[in-house]
Coordinates of C-alpha atoms in Angstrom, one line a residue:
X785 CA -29.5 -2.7 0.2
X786 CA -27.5 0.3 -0.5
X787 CA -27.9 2.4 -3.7
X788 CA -26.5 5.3 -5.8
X789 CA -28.2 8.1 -6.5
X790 CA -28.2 9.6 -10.0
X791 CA -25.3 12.1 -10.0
X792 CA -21.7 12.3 -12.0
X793 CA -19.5 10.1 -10.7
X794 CA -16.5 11.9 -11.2
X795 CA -12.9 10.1 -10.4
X796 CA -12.6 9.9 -6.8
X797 CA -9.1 8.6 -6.6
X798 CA -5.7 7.4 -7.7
X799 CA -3.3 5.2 -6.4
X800 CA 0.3 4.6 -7.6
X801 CA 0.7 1.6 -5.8
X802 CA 4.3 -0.5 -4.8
X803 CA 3.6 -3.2 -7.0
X804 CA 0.7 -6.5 -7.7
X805 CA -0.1 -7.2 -4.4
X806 CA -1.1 -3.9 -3.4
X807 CA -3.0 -3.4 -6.5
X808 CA -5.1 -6.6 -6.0
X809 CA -6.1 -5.1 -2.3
X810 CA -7.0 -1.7 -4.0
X811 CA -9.2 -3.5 -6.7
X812 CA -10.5 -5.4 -4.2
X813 CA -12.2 -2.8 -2.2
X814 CA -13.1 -0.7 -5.1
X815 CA -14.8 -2.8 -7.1
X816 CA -16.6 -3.9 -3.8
X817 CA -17.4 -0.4 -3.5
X818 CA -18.0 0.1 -6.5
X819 CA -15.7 3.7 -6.4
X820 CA -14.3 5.5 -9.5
X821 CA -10.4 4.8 -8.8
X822 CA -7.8 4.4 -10.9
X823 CA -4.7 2.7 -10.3
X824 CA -0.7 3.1 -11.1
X825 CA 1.9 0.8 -11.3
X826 CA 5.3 0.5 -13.0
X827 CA 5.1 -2.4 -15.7
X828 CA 1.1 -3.2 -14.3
X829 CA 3.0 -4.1 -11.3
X830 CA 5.3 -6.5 -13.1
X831 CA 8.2 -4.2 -11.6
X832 CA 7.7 -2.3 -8.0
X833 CA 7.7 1.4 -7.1
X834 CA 9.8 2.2 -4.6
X835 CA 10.3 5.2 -2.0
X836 CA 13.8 6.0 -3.5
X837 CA 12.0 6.3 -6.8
X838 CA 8.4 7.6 -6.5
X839 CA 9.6 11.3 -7.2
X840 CA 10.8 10.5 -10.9
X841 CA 7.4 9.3 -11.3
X842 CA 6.0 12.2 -10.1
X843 CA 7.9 14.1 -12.1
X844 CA 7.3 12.5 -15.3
X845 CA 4.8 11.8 -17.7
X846 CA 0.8 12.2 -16.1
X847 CA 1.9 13.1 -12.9
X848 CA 4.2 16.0 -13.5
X849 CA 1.8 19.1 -14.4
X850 CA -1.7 19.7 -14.1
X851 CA -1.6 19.8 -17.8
X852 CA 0.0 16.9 -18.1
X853 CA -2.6 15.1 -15.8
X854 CA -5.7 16.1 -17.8
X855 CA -4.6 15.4 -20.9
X856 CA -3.9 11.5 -19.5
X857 CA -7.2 11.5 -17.1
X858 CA -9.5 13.7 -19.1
X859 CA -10.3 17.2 -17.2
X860 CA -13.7 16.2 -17.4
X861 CA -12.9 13.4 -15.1
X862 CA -12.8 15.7 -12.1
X863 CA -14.5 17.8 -10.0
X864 CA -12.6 20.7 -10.9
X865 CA -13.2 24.2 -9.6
X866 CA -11.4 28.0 -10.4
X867 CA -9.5 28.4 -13.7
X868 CA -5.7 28.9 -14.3
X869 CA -3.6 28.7 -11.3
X870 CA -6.4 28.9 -8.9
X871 CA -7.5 25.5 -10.4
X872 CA -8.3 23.4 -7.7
X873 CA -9.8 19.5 -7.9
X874 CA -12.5 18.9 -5.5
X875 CA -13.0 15.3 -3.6
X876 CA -10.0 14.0 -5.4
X877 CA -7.2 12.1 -2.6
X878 CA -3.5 11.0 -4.9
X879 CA -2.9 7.8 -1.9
X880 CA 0.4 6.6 -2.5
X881 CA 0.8 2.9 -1.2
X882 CA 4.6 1.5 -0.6
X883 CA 6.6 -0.9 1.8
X884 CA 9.2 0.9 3.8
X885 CA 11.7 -1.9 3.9
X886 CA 14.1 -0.6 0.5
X887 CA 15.2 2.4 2.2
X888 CA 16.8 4.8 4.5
X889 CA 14.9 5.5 7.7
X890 CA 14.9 9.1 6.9
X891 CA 13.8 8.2 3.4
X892 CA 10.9 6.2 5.1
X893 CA 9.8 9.2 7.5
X894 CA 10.4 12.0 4.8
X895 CA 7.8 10.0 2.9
X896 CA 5.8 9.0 5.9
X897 CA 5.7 13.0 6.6
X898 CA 5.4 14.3 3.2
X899 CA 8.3 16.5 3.5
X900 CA 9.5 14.8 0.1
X901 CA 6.8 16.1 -1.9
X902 CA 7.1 19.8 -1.1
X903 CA 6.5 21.6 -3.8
X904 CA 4.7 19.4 -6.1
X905 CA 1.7 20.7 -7.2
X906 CA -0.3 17.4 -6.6
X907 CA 0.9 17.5 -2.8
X908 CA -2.2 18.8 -0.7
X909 CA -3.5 15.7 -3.0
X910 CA -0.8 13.3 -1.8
X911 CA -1.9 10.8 1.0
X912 CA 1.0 8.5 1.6
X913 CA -0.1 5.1 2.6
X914 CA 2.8 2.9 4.3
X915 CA 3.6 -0.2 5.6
X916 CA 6.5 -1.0 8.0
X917 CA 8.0 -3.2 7.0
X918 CA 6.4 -4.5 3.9
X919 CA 2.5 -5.3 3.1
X920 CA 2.8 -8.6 3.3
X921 CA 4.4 -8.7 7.2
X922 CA 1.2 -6.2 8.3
X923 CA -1.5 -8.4 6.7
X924 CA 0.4 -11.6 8.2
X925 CA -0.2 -10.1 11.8
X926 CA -3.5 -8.8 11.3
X927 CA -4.8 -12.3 10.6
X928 CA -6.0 -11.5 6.8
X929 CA -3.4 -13.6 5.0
X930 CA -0.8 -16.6 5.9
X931 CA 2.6 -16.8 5.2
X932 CA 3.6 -17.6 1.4
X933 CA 6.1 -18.0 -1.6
X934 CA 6.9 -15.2 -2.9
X935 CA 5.8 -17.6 -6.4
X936 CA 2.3 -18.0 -4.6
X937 CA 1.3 -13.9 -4.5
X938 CA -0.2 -14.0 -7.4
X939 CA -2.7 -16.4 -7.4
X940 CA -3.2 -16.3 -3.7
X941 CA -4.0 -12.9 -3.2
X942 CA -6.5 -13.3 -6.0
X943 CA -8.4 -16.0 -4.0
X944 CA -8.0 -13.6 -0.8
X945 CA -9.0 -10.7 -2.2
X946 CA -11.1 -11.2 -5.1
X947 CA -12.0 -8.3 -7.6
X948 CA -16.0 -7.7 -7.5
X949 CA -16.9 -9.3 -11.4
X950 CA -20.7 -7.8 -11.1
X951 CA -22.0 -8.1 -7.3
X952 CA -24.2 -4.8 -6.6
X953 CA -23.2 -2.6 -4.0
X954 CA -25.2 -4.2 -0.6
X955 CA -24.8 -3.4 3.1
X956 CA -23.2 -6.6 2.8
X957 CA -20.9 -5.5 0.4
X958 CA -19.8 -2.9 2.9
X959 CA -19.5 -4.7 5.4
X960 CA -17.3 -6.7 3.8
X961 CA -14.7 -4.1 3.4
X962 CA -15.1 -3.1 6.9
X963 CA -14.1 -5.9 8.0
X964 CA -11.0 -5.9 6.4
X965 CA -10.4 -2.1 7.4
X966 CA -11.3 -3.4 11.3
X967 CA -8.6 -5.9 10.7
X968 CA -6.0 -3.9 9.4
X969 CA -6.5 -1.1 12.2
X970 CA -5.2 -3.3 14.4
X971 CA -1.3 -2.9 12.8
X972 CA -1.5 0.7 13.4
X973 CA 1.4 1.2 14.5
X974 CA 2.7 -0.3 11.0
X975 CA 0.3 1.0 8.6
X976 CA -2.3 3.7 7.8
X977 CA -4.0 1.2 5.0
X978 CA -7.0 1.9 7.7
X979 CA -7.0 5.6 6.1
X980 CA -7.4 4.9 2.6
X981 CA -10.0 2.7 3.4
X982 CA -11.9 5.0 5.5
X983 CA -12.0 7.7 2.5
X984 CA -13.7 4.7 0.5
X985 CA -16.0 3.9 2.9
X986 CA -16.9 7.2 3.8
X987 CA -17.7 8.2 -0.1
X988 CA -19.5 4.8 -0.5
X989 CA -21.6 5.7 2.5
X990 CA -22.3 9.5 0.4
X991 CA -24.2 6.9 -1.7

């Protein structure tokens, strides 16, 4: 069985995700995990972030100073190290996790690249996370889900991938999730999901 030692289990990540689905898949492995991650949606995920408008979140409210984010998140949330500008969060990955399919292709690759968050002060944070073209077309073709209604996400992804409600953290746990990331790695030419799962795994191994 695996276990946690006794140490401050300070926020390890955030992810402003494209919309419901992709924040059931986030939960999913977290709470398998059992990681200290936060996620963001528009609307809960009622209404989807998009490429074409991930910068005016990013430029808004919690995300758009360092100020701005600990006051939302609580300083004391982070492994945080130097003072004034030299402030610099330690272990601490922003993963940003959109379809590519409601935009320009140089809209997709400027995000895919990170050119479009130049000059952000969360960008050495920023881990774009993609799917080409959408989430549900990669997890079709890497055997993980079938196709559905669009009126069937909900509930269907819930079954799929079902939030951890009190289940330690096992090997089998683990496992569990590496399965999935196995799964998804084979799309890699469509997605880096693989990546953002890795970092989990990685920390939960740390443990």
């Amino acid at each position: 069985m695996a276990k946690r030692p006794l140490q401050c289990n300070y926020l390890k990540a955030i992810i402003i995700c494209h919309g419901k689905s992709e924040i059931q898949i986030v939960r999913h492995i977290q709470s398998n995990l059992h990681l200290n991650a936060k996620t963001y949606a528009k609307d809960n995920g009622e209404h989807s972030i998009q490429i074409t408008s991930v910068m005016s979140h990013l430029n808004s409210g919690r995300f758009n100073s360092i100020n701005d984010f600990f006051k939302h998140y609580g300083k004391e949330s982070f492994e945080v190290r130097g003072k004034g500008a030299n402030k610099v969060i330690n272990n601490f990955k922003l993963f940003i996790f959109l379809d590519t399919d409601d935009c320009t292709e140089e809209q997709k690759n400027n995000f895919i690249n990170k050119q479009m968050f130049i000059g952000h002060w969360l960008y050495e944070y920023i881990v774009p996370i993609y799917t080409i073209p959408k989430l549900e077309s990669v997890l079709e073709q890497a055997n993980l889900i079938r196709r559905i209604k669009d009126s069937e996400k909900g509930s269907y992804y819930t079954k799929v991938f079902p939030v951890n409600d009190g289940k330690p953290l096992t090997d089998g746990t683990i496992e569990e999730i590496r399965e999935f990331r196995e799964k998804v790695a084979t799309q890699k030419e469509k997605t880096n999901i693989q990546d953002m799962v890795d970092y989990f795994l990685n920390l939960a191994r740390k443990f």
